[in-house]
Amino acid sequence: MTPNPNNTGGSDEEPMIEPPSPLSPLLADEVPLTGSPSMNNVIIHSSSRRSSKNSAMLSSEIIHQFILEPTLDEQKSLKLFTLEDDNNSDSSSAKTLPTTLFPQVLAAISVSLGSMIIGLISAYTSSALVSLSNSNYTEDSTLNITPDGHEASWIGSLMPLGALVGSIVGGAIVELLGRKTTLLATTLPFIVAWLLISLAQHIYMLYIARTIQGICVGVASLCLPVYLAETVQPEVRGTLGLLPTTIGNIGLLICFVAGTFLNWQNLSYLCAVLSLPFLILMFFIPETPRWYIAHGKDDKAEQALQWLRGAGTDIRAEFHMIKNTHLESKKHAAKLKDLMGKAYIKPLLTSLGLMFFQQFSGINAVIFYTVFIFDISGSALDSNVSTIIVGVVNFGATFMANVLIDRLGRKVLLLISDVLMILSLSCLAIFFYMKEHHEHITVGYGWIPLGSFMLFVIAFSLGFGPIPWLMLGEIFPGKIRGSAAAASTAFNWICAFVVTKAFPEFIANFGPYVTFLTFGAICFVGLFFIIFVVPETRGQSLEDIERNLTRPFRRLSSTANLKPSPMFM
């Protein structure tokens, strides 16, 4: 969205009205300037008393938002849509912040139920492999596998392999059909796959069902963050953007608890029933306004934005800003090869790096084979009980992330998450080493695996679990968001497949302590990636983030023409 400095008033392009200076006497008289969240974002709003820092943004009434580049020359070349004159509207009473957050919360919960299904699918193998390997559960079926055998590794790894395929095709589908329609298209295959597992009489039926589930997971995991990023306002995008992780962990917990009491067939029936609310609620939410605008459906875009922000909210400023961003993007339409271009390489590498360190922390290996890991650890607690405890802790940790994400920011939470994961993985590695070489020393310390796992899932849920997916919808410019998100999601599932498929065999060949030590070493490298590469996106609009990540490097003197303004509290 960086403006072209060669584009002057004499251009043949459609004329657009220049924004007034942030210090314009006219605007200063009409509405007092109280501050800006950054030097590049001038927000002019009506003054109002604020009861607390946390409610400051939501209590202010924003009238206009102008996206400005630092230099005066660039300000002259920038083109913006401006609001049409409306003699019947009173700017002092206009509202651009929602009168209610309920529509956005409803939309976020509705799409996040798809994440609950992903959680059920991810945890299914950990719970189901116990009964699948027990001949007393299989009854008349020909299924009889071992948790550490070849079949078990394929049941676990076919899901991320299918997700890889889904994420590749999902990039085109999400742009062609829309974000809502794409999510809706995954609901029936999810249910069919669960029923296919329930009725399976041969191992290959499980393979087919897990592949179908994986494809739908790949499409949904790509679409979820894009939908939320394009519908939720910046002030609450961090909190609502973590709902998929929170509700996804509910799915994990349900599967862990139910798997203790149900065999693999009945557990699959339960998961099919739990998939129905996602199907139903998706009919009650709109498509994203940005997708409608990109496909020339401005009227529907306006209706969708009005629904999301509430009936009493003035959406004109936000609507025109979204439309202007799309037109700017259209001038430089991106192709697949442009993903590696200079302007987009930083957000792409940032997302790919986050996905790599997320998966090679070993999280999917831990989730897919939790019961198996506790069995080989010789923990004093029953393996199923330990698994449920891990699920409860995992679920509780996501609420901590919801509270902290918009207070501490993405980068700080990632650092905390990574350090705690290194600590927990190191404890696991030491425990398994001592168990293998000095087993007598570990007697009486069977609680260490459970404690380490609890710390690991808390750490992961605080940062590396939700934030890579949250930032997937934030850091990519609108014109490459679909294809770039598809590339990052595909890479994520490649990593997940490698880790999940190799984990049982890696443990068999090298031992648990080498496995967890390897995961810990990778997390240690991730610390440097977070510090030097990952940007902070807290509280920024998608347009702000796009400009900061894709604009070229500027000399220090380029800010000389900007005058400081008070901090926006």
Coordinates of C-alpha atoms in Angstrom, one line a residue:
M1 CA 0.0 0.0 0.0
T2 CA 3.0 2.3 -0.3
P3 CA 2.1 5.2 -2.5
N4 CA 3.9 5.8 -5.7
P5 CA 6.0 9.0 -5.4
N6 CA 5.7 9.6 -9.2
N7 CA 2.0 9.7 -9.0
T8 CA 1.1 13.4 -9.0
G9 CA -2.0 15.5 -9.5
G10 CA -1.4 15.4 -13.3
S11 CA -1.8 11.6 -13.4
D12 CA -4.3 10.0 -15.7
E13 CA -5.7 7.9 -12.9
E14 CA -9.0 8.6 -11.3
P15 CA -8.6 11.8 -9.1
M16 CA -8.8 11.3 -5.4
I17 CA -9.1 13.9 -2.7
E18 CA -5.9 14.6 -0.6
P19 CA -6.3 14.3 3.1
P20 CA -5.9 17.5 5.1
S21 CA -2.8 18.0 7.3
P22 CA -3.2 16.5 10.8
L23 CA -2.7 20.1 12.1
S24 CA -5.3 21.6 9.7
P25 CA -7.0 24.6 11.5
L26 CA -10.3 23.5 10.1
L27 CA -10.1 20.0 11.6
A28 CA -8.5 21.3 14.7
D29 CA -11.6 23.6 15.2
E30 CA -14.1 20.9 14.4
V31 CA -12.6 18.0 16.4
P32 CA -9.7 18.3 18.9
L33 CA -6.7 16.1 18.2
T34 CA -5.9 14.1 21.2
G35 CA -3.2 11.7 20.0
S36 CA -2.1 8.8 17.8
P37 CA -1.0 5.3 18.5
S38 CA 2.0 5.7 16.2
M39 CA 3.8 8.4 14.1
N40 CA 2.3 7.0 10.9
N41 CA -1.4 6.9 12.1
V42 CA -3.2 10.1 12.9
I43 CA -6.6 9.6 14.5
I44 CA -8.9 12.5 15.0
H45 CA -11.7 11.9 17.4
S46 CA -14.1 13.5 19.8
S47 CA -12.7 14.1 23.3
S48 CA -14.3 12.0 26.0
R49 CA -13.5 11.1 29.6
R50 CA -12.0 7.6 30.0
S51 CA -12.6 5.6 33.1
S52 CA -9.6 3.4 32.6
K53 CA -6.7 2.7 30.2
N54 CA -8.2 -0.7 29.2
S55 CA -11.5 0.9 28.0
A56 CA -9.9 4.0 26.4
M57 CA -10.1 2.9 22.8
L58 CA -13.6 1.5 23.1
S59 CA -15.0 4.6 24.8
S60 CA -13.6 7.1 22.2
E61 CA -15.6 8.0 19.2
I62 CA -13.5 8.1 16.1
I63 CA -14.5 10.3 13.3
H64 CA -11.8 9.9 10.6
Q65 CA -8.7 7.9 10.2
F66 CA -6.0 9.0 7.8
I67 CA -3.1 6.8 6.9
L68 CA -0.1 9.1 6.4
E69 CA 3.5 8.4 5.3
P70 CA 6.2 10.2 7.2
T71 CA 7.3 12.8 4.6
L72 CA 5.3 15.8 3.3
D73 CA 6.1 14.7 -0.3
E74 CA 4.5 11.4 0.3
Q75 CA 1.5 13.0 1.9
K76 CA 1.0 15.0 -1.3
S77 CA 1.1 11.8 -3.4
L78 CA -1.1 9.7 -1.1
K79 CA -4.7 9.1 -2.4
L80 CA -7.6 8.4 -0.1
F81 CA -11.3 8.1 -0.4
T82 CA -13.1 10.8 1.6
L83 CA -16.5 10.7 3.0
E84 CA -19.3 12.3 0.9
D85 CA -20.9 15.4 2.3
D86 CA -23.9 14.5 4.3
N87 CA -26.0 17.6 5.3
N88 CA -28.2 15.5 7.5
S89 CA -25.4 14.0 9.6
D90 CA -23.9 15.6 12.7
S91 CA -20.2 14.8 13.0
S92 CA -20.2 15.3 16.7
S93 CA -22.6 12.4 17.2
A94 CA -21.1 10.1 14.5
K95 CA -19.9 6.8 15.8
T96 CA -17.3 4.7 14.2
L97 CA -16.6 2.4 17.1
P98 CA -19.3 -0.2 17.5
T99 CA -22.1 0.4 19.9
T100 CA -21.9 -3.3 20.8
L101 CA -19.3 -6.0 20.3
F102 CA -21.9 -8.8 20.2
P103 CA -21.9 -9.3 16.4
Q104 CA -18.1 -9.6 16.3
V105 CA -18.1 -12.0 19.3
L106 CA -20.8 -14.1 17.6
A107 CA -18.9 -14.2 14.4
A108 CA -15.7 -15.1 16.2
I109 CA -17.3 -17.9 18.2
S110 CA -19.1 -19.3 15.1
V111 CA -16.0 -19.7 13.0
S112 CA -14.0 -20.8 16.1
L113 CA -16.2 -23.9 16.5
G114 CA -14.4 -25.1 13.4
S115 CA -11.3 -25.0 15.5
M116 CA -13.0 -27.1 18.1
I117 CA -13.4 -29.8 15.4
I118 CA -9.7 -29.5 14.6
G119 CA -9.0 -30.0 18.3
L120 CA -11.2 -33.2 18.4
I121 CA -9.4 -34.5 15.3
S122 CA -5.9 -33.8 16.8
A123 CA -6.6 -35.4 20.1
Y124 CA -8.6 -38.4 18.7
T125 CA -5.5 -40.6 18.1
S126 CA -4.2 -40.2 21.6
S127 CA -7.5 -41.4 23.1
A128 CA -8.5 -43.9 20.4
L129 CA -5.3 -45.7 20.0
V130 CA -5.8 -47.3 23.4
S131 CA -9.0 -49.0 22.4
L132 CA -7.8 -49.6 18.8
S133 CA -4.9 -51.6 20.2
N134 CA -7.1 -53.6 22.6
S135 CA -8.7 -56.6 20.9
N136 CA -11.6 -56.5 23.5
Y137 CA -12.7 -53.2 22.0
T138 CA -12.5 -54.1 18.3
E139 CA -15.2 -56.9 18.5
D140 CA -15.9 -58.1 15.0
S141 CA -13.7 -55.6 13.1
T142 CA -10.4 -56.5 11.6
L143 CA -8.7 -53.6 13.4
N144 CA -6.0 -54.5 15.9
I145 CA -3.0 -52.2 16.0
T146 CA -0.3 -51.2 18.5
P147 CA 0.3 -47.6 19.6
D148 CA 4.0 -47.6 18.6
G149 CA 3.4 -49.6 15.4
H150 CA 3.4 -48.6 11.7
E151 CA -0.4 -48.3 11.5
A152 CA -0.6 -46.0 14.5
S153 CA 2.0 -43.6 13.0
W154 CA -0.1 -43.4 9.7
I155 CA -3.3 -42.8 11.6
G156 CA -1.7 -39.9 13.4
S157 CA 0.3 -38.5 10.4
L158 CA -2.3 -38.8 7.6
M159 CA -4.3 -35.9 9.2
P160 CA -1.4 -33.3 8.8
L161 CA -0.6 -34.8 5.4
G162 CA -4.2 -34.2 4.3
A163 CA -4.0 -30.8 5.8
L164 CA -1.1 -30.0 3.6
V165 CA -3.2 -30.8 0.5
G166 CA -6.1 -28.8 2.0
S167 CA -4.0 -25.7 2.7
I168 CA -2.6 -25.7 -0.9
V169 CA -6.0 -25.9 -2.6
G170 CA -7.5 -23.7 0.1
G171 CA -5.7 -20.6 -1.0
A172 CA -7.5 -20.5 -4.3
I173 CA -10.8 -21.6 -2.8
V174 CA -10.9 -18.9 -0.1
E175 CA -10.4 -16.2 -2.7
L176 CA -12.9 -17.7 -5.2
L177 CA -15.7 -18.7 -2.9
G178 CA -15.2 -16.4 0.0
R179 CA -14.1 -16.9 3.6
K180 CA -17.5 -17.9 5.0
T181 CA -18.5 -20.2 2.1
T182 CA -15.2 -22.0 2.3
L183 CA -15.6 -22.7 6.0
L184 CA -19.2 -23.8 5.4
A185 CA -18.0 -26.2 2.8
T186 CA -15.8 -28.1 5.3
T187 CA -18.7 -28.8 7.7
L188 CA -20.3 -31.8 6.0
P189 CA -17.0 -33.6 5.1
F190 CA -16.0 -33.3 8.8
I191 CA -19.2 -35.1 9.8
V192 CA -19.0 -37.7 7.1
A193 CA -15.4 -38.5 8.1
W194 CA -16.4 -39.1 11.7
L195 CA -19.1 -41.4 10.7
L196 CA -16.7 -43.3 8.4
I197 CA -14.4 -43.8 11.3
S198 CA -17.3 -45.1 13.5
L199 CA -18.3 -47.6 10.8
A200 CA -14.7 -48.7 9.9
Q201 CA -14.1 -52.4 9.5
H202 CA -10.7 -52.2 8.0
I203 CA -7.6 -50.0 8.7
Y204 CA -7.9 -48.4 5.3
M205 CA -11.3 -46.9 6.1
L206 CA -9.5 -45.1 9.0
Y207 CA -6.8 -44.0 6.6
I208 CA -9.4 -42.5 4.2
A209 CA -11.4 -40.8 7.0
R210 CA -8.3 -39.3 8.5
T211 CA -7.2 -38.0 5.1
I212 CA -10.6 -36.4 4.5
Q213 CA -10.4 -34.8 8.0
G214 CA -6.9 -33.6 7.2
I215 CA -7.9 -31.9 4.0
C216 CA -10.7 -30.1 5.7
V217 CA -8.4 -29.1 8.6
G218 CA -6.0 -27.6 6.1
V219 CA -8.7 -25.5 4.5
A220 CA -10.3 -24.4 7.8
S221 CA -7.0 -23.6 9.5
L222 CA -6.1 -21.3 6.6
C223 CA -9.5 -19.6 6.5
L224 CA -10.1 -19.1 10.2
P225 CA -7.4 -16.4 10.9
V226 CA -8.2 -14.6 7.6
Y227 CA -11.9 -14.4 8.4
L228 CA -11.2 -13.1 11.9
A229 CA -8.6 -10.6 10.8
E230 CA -10.9 -9.1 8.2
T231 CA -14.0 -8.8 10.5
V232 CA -12.7 -7.9 13.9
Q233 CA -11.6 -4.4 14.8
P234 CA -8.0 -3.8 15.9
E235 CA -8.8 -3.0 19.6
V236 CA -10.2 -6.5 20.2
R237 CA -8.5 -8.5 17.4
G238 CA -6.0 -9.9 19.8
T239 CA -8.6 -11.2 22.2
L240 CA -11.1 -12.5 19.7
G241 CA -8.3 -13.7 17.5
L242 CA -7.4 -16.2 20.2
L243 CA -10.9 -17.7 20.4
P244 CA -10.0 -20.4 17.8
T245 CA -7.2 -21.6 20.1
T246 CA -9.4 -21.4 23.2
I247 CA -12.3 -23.3 21.7
G248 CA -9.9 -25.7 19.9
N249 CA -8.5 -26.6 23.3
I250 CA -12.0 -27.3 24.5
G251 CA -12.1 -29.9 21.7
L252 CA -8.9 -31.4 22.9
L253 CA -10.2 -31.6 26.5
I254 CA -13.5 -33.1 25.5
C255 CA -11.7 -35.8 23.5
F256 CA -9.2 -36.6 26.3
V257 CA -12.0 -36.9 28.9
A258 CA -14.5 -38.8 26.6
G259 CA -11.8 -41.1 25.4
T260 CA -11.3 -42.4 28.9
F261 CA -14.9 -43.7 29.0
L262 CA -15.7 -44.4 25.3
N263 CA -14.0 -46.7 22.8
W264 CA -12.8 -45.4 19.4
Q265 CA -16.1 -46.0 17.7
N266 CA -18.4 -44.3 20.2
L267 CA -15.9 -41.5 20.6
S268 CA -16.1 -40.9 16.8
Y269 CA -20.0 -40.8 17.0
L270 CA -19.7 -38.1 19.8
C271 CA -17.3 -36.1 17.7
A272 CA -19.8 -36.2 14.7
V273 CA -22.5 -34.8 16.9
L274 CA -20.2 -32.1 18.3
S275 CA -19.6 -30.9 14.7
L276 CA -23.2 -29.9 14.2
P277 CA -23.1 -26.5 16.0
F278 CA -20.4 -25.3 13.6
L279 CA -22.6 -26.2 10.6
I280 CA -25.6 -24.4 12.1
L281 CA -24.0 -21.1 13.3
M282 CA -22.1 -20.5 10.0
F283 CA -25.5 -19.7 8.4
F284 CA -26.0 -16.7 10.8
I285 CA -22.8 -14.7 10.1
P286 CA -21.9 -12.6 7.0
E287 CA -19.0 -12.9 4.6
T288 CA -16.1 -10.5 5.2
P289 CA -16.5 -6.9 3.9
R290 CA -13.1 -7.0 2.3
W291 CA -13.9 -10.1 0.2
Y292 CA -17.1 -8.5 -1.0
I293 CA -15.2 -5.3 -2.0
A294 CA -12.6 -7.3 -3.8
H295 CA -15.3 -8.9 -5.9
G296 CA -17.1 -5.6 -6.7
K297 CA -20.0 -6.2 -4.3
D298 CA -19.9 -2.9 -2.4
D299 CA -23.6 -3.0 -1.3
K300 CA -23.1 -6.4 0.3
A301 CA -19.8 -5.2 1.8
E302 CA -21.5 -2.3 3.5
Q303 CA -24.3 -4.5 4.8
A304 CA -21.8 -7.0 6.2
L305 CA -19.7 -4.2 7.9
Q306 CA -22.9 -2.7 9.4
W307 CA -23.9 -6.1 10.8
L308 CA -20.5 -6.6 12.3
R309 CA -20.2 -3.1 13.9
G310 CA -23.8 -2.8 15.0
A311 CA -26.9 -1.1 13.6
G312 CA -26.2 2.2 15.4
T313 CA -22.6 2.6 14.2
D314 CA -21.4 5.0 11.6
I315 CA -19.2 2.8 9.3
R316 CA -18.5 5.2 6.5
A317 CA -15.0 6.1 7.5
E318 CA -14.0 2.4 7.9
F319 CA -15.8 1.3 4.8
H320 CA -14.0 3.9 2.6
M321 CA -10.7 3.1 4.2
I322 CA -11.1 -0.6 3.3
K323 CA -12.2 0.3 -0.2
N324 CA -9.2 2.6 -0.7
T325 CA -6.8 -0.1 0.5
H326 CA -8.3 -2.5 -2.0
L327 CA -7.9 0.0 -4.9
E328 CA -4.3 0.7 -3.9
S329 CA -3.7 -3.0 -3.9
K330 CA -5.4 -3.5 -7.2
K331 CA -2.9 -1.1 -8.9
H332 CA -0.2 -3.6 -8.1
A333 CA -2.0 -6.9 -8.3
A334 CA 0.2 -9.6 -6.9
K335 CA 0.9 -13.0 -8.6
L336 CA 2.1 -16.1 -7.0
K337 CA 5.7 -15.4 -7.9
D338 CA 5.4 -12.0 -6.2
L339 CA 5.3 -13.7 -2.8
M340 CA 9.1 -13.8 -2.9
G341 CA 9.4 -10.2 -4.0
K342 CA 11.2 -7.7 -1.9
A343 CA 8.1 -6.0 -0.6
Y344 CA 6.6 -9.2 0.7
I345 CA 9.6 -11.3 1.7
K346 CA 9.7 -10.1 5.3
P347 CA 6.0 -11.0 6.2
L348 CA 6.3 -14.3 4.4
L349 CA 9.5 -15.3 6.1
T350 CA 8.2 -14.2 9.5
S351 CA 5.1 -16.4 9.1
L352 CA 7.0 -19.4 7.8
G353 CA 9.5 -19.1 10.7
L354 CA 6.7 -18.9 13.2
M355 CA 5.1 -22.0 11.7
F356 CA 8.4 -23.9 11.7
F357 CA 9.1 -23.2 15.4
Q358 CA 5.5 -23.9 16.3
Q359 CA 5.6 -27.4 14.9
F360 CA 9.2 -28.4 15.7
S361 CA 8.5 -27.6 19.3
G362 CA 7.0 -31.0 19.2
I363 CA 3.5 -30.0 20.1
N364 CA 1.7 -32.3 17.7
A365 CA 3.8 -35.3 18.7
V366 CA 2.8 -34.5 22.3
I367 CA -0.9 -34.1 21.6
F368 CA -1.2 -37.1 19.2
Y369 CA 0.7 -39.5 21.5
T370 CA 0.1 -38.2 25.0
V371 CA -1.2 -41.4 26.5
F372 CA 1.7 -43.4 24.9
I373 CA 4.3 -40.9 26.2
F374 CA 2.9 -41.2 29.8
D375 CA 2.9 -45.0 29.4
I376 CA 6.6 -45.2 28.5
S377 CA 7.5 -42.7 31.3
G378 CA 6.3 -45.0 34.0
S379 CA 4.4 -42.1 35.6
A380 CA 2.9 -42.9 39.0
L381 CA -0.5 -41.6 37.7
D382 CA -2.7 -43.4 35.3
S383 CA -1.9 -42.3 31.8
N384 CA -5.5 -41.4 30.9
V385 CA -5.8 -39.3 34.1
S386 CA -2.5 -37.6 33.3
T387 CA -3.7 -36.8 29.8
I388 CA -6.9 -35.3 31.1
I389 CA -4.9 -33.1 33.5
V390 CA -2.8 -31.9 30.6
G391 CA -5.9 -31.1 28.7
V392 CA -7.4 -29.1 31.6
V393 CA -4.1 -27.1 32.0
N394 CA -4.0 -26.5 28.3
F395 CA -7.5 -25.1 28.3
G396 CA -6.9 -22.9 31.3
A397 CA -3.7 -21.5 29.8
T398 CA -5.5 -20.2 26.7
F399 CA -7.5 -17.9 28.9
M400 CA -4.3 -16.4 30.3
A401 CA -3.3 -15.8 26.7
N402 CA -6.6 -14.1 26.0
V403 CA -6.1 -11.7 28.9
L404 CA -2.5 -10.9 28.1
I405 CA -2.3 -10.8 24.3
D406 CA -3.5 -7.2 24.0
R407 CA -1.6 -6.1 27.1
L408 CA 1.8 -7.5 26.7
G409 CA 1.7 -7.9 22.9
R410 CA 2.6 -10.8 20.6
K411 CA 6.4 -10.6 20.8
V412 CA 6.6 -10.6 24.6
L413 CA 4.2 -13.6 24.9
L414 CA 6.2 -15.5 22.2
L415 CA 9.4 -15.0 24.2
I416 CA 7.8 -16.1 27.5
S417 CA 6.3 -19.1 25.7
D418 CA 9.6 -20.1 24.1
V419 CA 11.7 -19.9 27.3
L420 CA 9.2 -22.0 29.3
M421 CA 9.1 -24.6 26.5
I422 CA 12.9 -24.9 26.5
L423 CA 12.7 -25.4 30.3
S424 CA 10.0 -28.1 30.2
L425 CA 11.6 -30.0 27.3
S426 CA 14.9 -29.9 29.0
C427 CA 13.3 -31.4 32.1
L428 CA 11.7 -34.2 30.1
A429 CA 15.0 -34.9 28.3
I430 CA 16.9 -35.2 31.6
F431 CA 14.2 -37.4 33.2
F432 CA 14.2 -39.9 30.3
Y433 CA 18.0 -39.9 30.2
M434 CA 18.1 -40.8 33.9
K435 CA 15.4 -43.4 33.5
E436 CA 17.2 -45.1 30.7
H437 CA 20.7 -45.0 32.2
H438 CA 20.1 -44.6 36.0
E439 CA 16.6 -45.9 36.5
H440 CA 17.0 -46.2 40.3
I441 CA 17.4 -42.5 40.6
T442 CA 14.0 -41.8 39.0
V443 CA 12.1 -43.8 41.6
G444 CA 9.8 -41.5 43.4
Y445 CA 10.0 -38.9 40.7
G446 CA 7.2 -40.1 38.5
W447 CA 5.5 -36.7 38.8
I448 CA 8.2 -35.1 36.7
P449 CA 6.8 -36.1 33.3
L450 CA 3.3 -34.7 34.2
G451 CA 4.8 -31.5 35.7
S452 CA 6.9 -31.0 32.6
F453 CA 4.0 -31.6 30.2
M454 CA 1.8 -29.2 32.2
L455 CA 4.5 -26.5 31.9
F456 CA 5.0 -27.3 28.2
V457 CA 1.3 -27.0 27.3
I458 CA 0.9 -23.8 29.4
A459 CA 3.9 -22.3 27.6
F460 CA 2.7 -23.3 24.2
S461 CA -0.8 -22.1 24.8
L462 CA 0.5 -18.7 25.9
G463 CA 2.4 -17.9 22.8
F464 CA 3.5 -20.4 20.1
G465 CA 0.1 -22.0 19.9
P466 CA -2.2 -19.1 19.0
I467 CA 0.1 -16.3 17.9
P468 CA 1.5 -17.8 14.7
W469 CA -2.1 -18.3 13.5
L470 CA -3.2 -14.9 14.7
M471 CA -0.4 -13.2 12.9
L472 CA -1.1 -15.2 9.8
G473 CA -4.2 -13.1 9.3
E474 CA -2.4 -9.8 10.4
I475 CA 0.9 -9.5 8.6
F476 CA 0.1 -10.2 5.0
P477 CA -1.0 -7.4 2.7
G478 CA -4.6 -7.8 1.5
K479 CA -3.6 -8.5 -2.2
I480 CA -1.5 -11.5 -1.2
R481 CA -3.3 -12.6 1.9
G482 CA -5.0 -15.6 0.4
S483 CA -2.0 -17.0 -1.4
A484 CA 0.5 -16.1 1.3
A485 CA -1.7 -17.6 4.0
A486 CA -2.0 -20.8 1.9
A487 CA 1.7 -21.0 1.6
S488 CA 2.3 -20.6 5.3
T489 CA -0.5 -23.0 6.2
A490 CA 0.9 -25.6 3.8
F491 CA 4.4 -25.2 5.3
N492 CA 2.9 -25.6 8.8
W493 CA 1.3 -28.9 7.9
I494 CA 4.4 -30.2 6.1
C495 CA 6.3 -29.6 9.4
A496 CA 3.4 -31.2 11.4
F497 CA 3.5 -34.3 9.1
V498 CA 7.2 -34.7 9.5
V499 CA 7.1 -34.4 13.3
T500 CA 4.1 -36.6 13.7
K501 CA 5.2 -39.4 11.3
A502 CA 8.8 -39.5 12.6
F503 CA 8.1 -39.2 16.3
P504 CA 7.3 -42.9 17.1
E505 CA 10.2 -44.1 15.0
F506 CA 12.6 -41.4 16.4
I507 CA 11.8 -42.5 19.9
A508 CA 12.3 -46.2 19.0
N509 CA 15.7 -45.5 17.3
F510 CA 17.2 -42.7 19.5
G511 CA 15.2 -42.8 22.8
P512 CA 12.9 -40.3 24.4
Y513 CA 15.6 -38.1 25.9
V514 CA 17.3 -37.4 22.5
T515 CA 13.9 -36.6 21.0
F516 CA 12.9 -34.1 23.6
L517 CA 16.4 -32.6 23.7
T518 CA 16.2 -32.0 19.9
F519 CA 12.8 -30.2 20.3
G520 CA 14.4 -28.1 23.1
A521 CA 17.4 -27.1 20.9
I522 CA 15.1 -26.0 18.1
C523 CA 13.1 -23.9 20.6
F524 CA 16.4 -22.3 21.7
V525 CA 17.1 -21.2 18.1
G526 CA 13.6 -19.8 18.0
L527 CA 14.5 -17.2 20.7
F528 CA 16.8 -15.4 18.3
F529 CA 14.1 -15.5 15.5
I530 CA 11.6 -13.9 17.8
I531 CA 14.0 -11.2 19.0
F532 CA 15.4 -10.2 15.6
V533 CA 12.6 -11.0 13.1
V534 CA 9.1 -11.0 14.5
P535 CA 7.3 -7.6 14.5
E536 CA 4.9 -6.4 17.1
T537 CA 1.3 -5.9 15.7
R538 CA -0.6 -5.1 18.9
G539 CA -3.3 -2.5 18.4
Q540 CA -2.5 -1.8 14.8
S541 CA -5.0 -1.9 11.9
L542 CA -4.3 -4.2 9.0
E543 CA -3.4 -1.2 6.9
D544 CA -0.8 0.0 9.5
I545 CA 0.8 -3.4 9.6
E546 CA 0.9 -3.7 5.8
R547 CA 2.6 -0.3 5.5
N548 CA 5.1 -1.0 8.2
L549 CA 6.2 -4.4 6.8
T550 CA 6.2 -3.7 3.1
R551 CA 7.5 -0.1 2.9
P552 CA 11.2 0.4 2.0
F553 CA 13.8 1.4 4.6
R554 CA 13.7 5.2 5.3
R555 CA 16.5 7.5 6.4
L556 CA 16.1 9.0 9.8
S557 CA 15.7 12.5 8.4
S558 CA 12.5 11.5 6.7
T559 CA 10.5 12.1 9.9
A560 CA 11.8 15.7 10.2
N561 CA 8.5 17.1 8.9
L562 CA 6.4 15.3 11.4
K563 CA 5.5 17.1 14.7
P564 CA 5.0 14.9 17.8
S565 CA 1.6 14.4 19.2
P566 CA 0.5 13.2 22.7
M567 CA 0.4 9.4 23.3
F568 CA -3.0 7.8 22.7
M569 CA -4.0 6.4 26.1

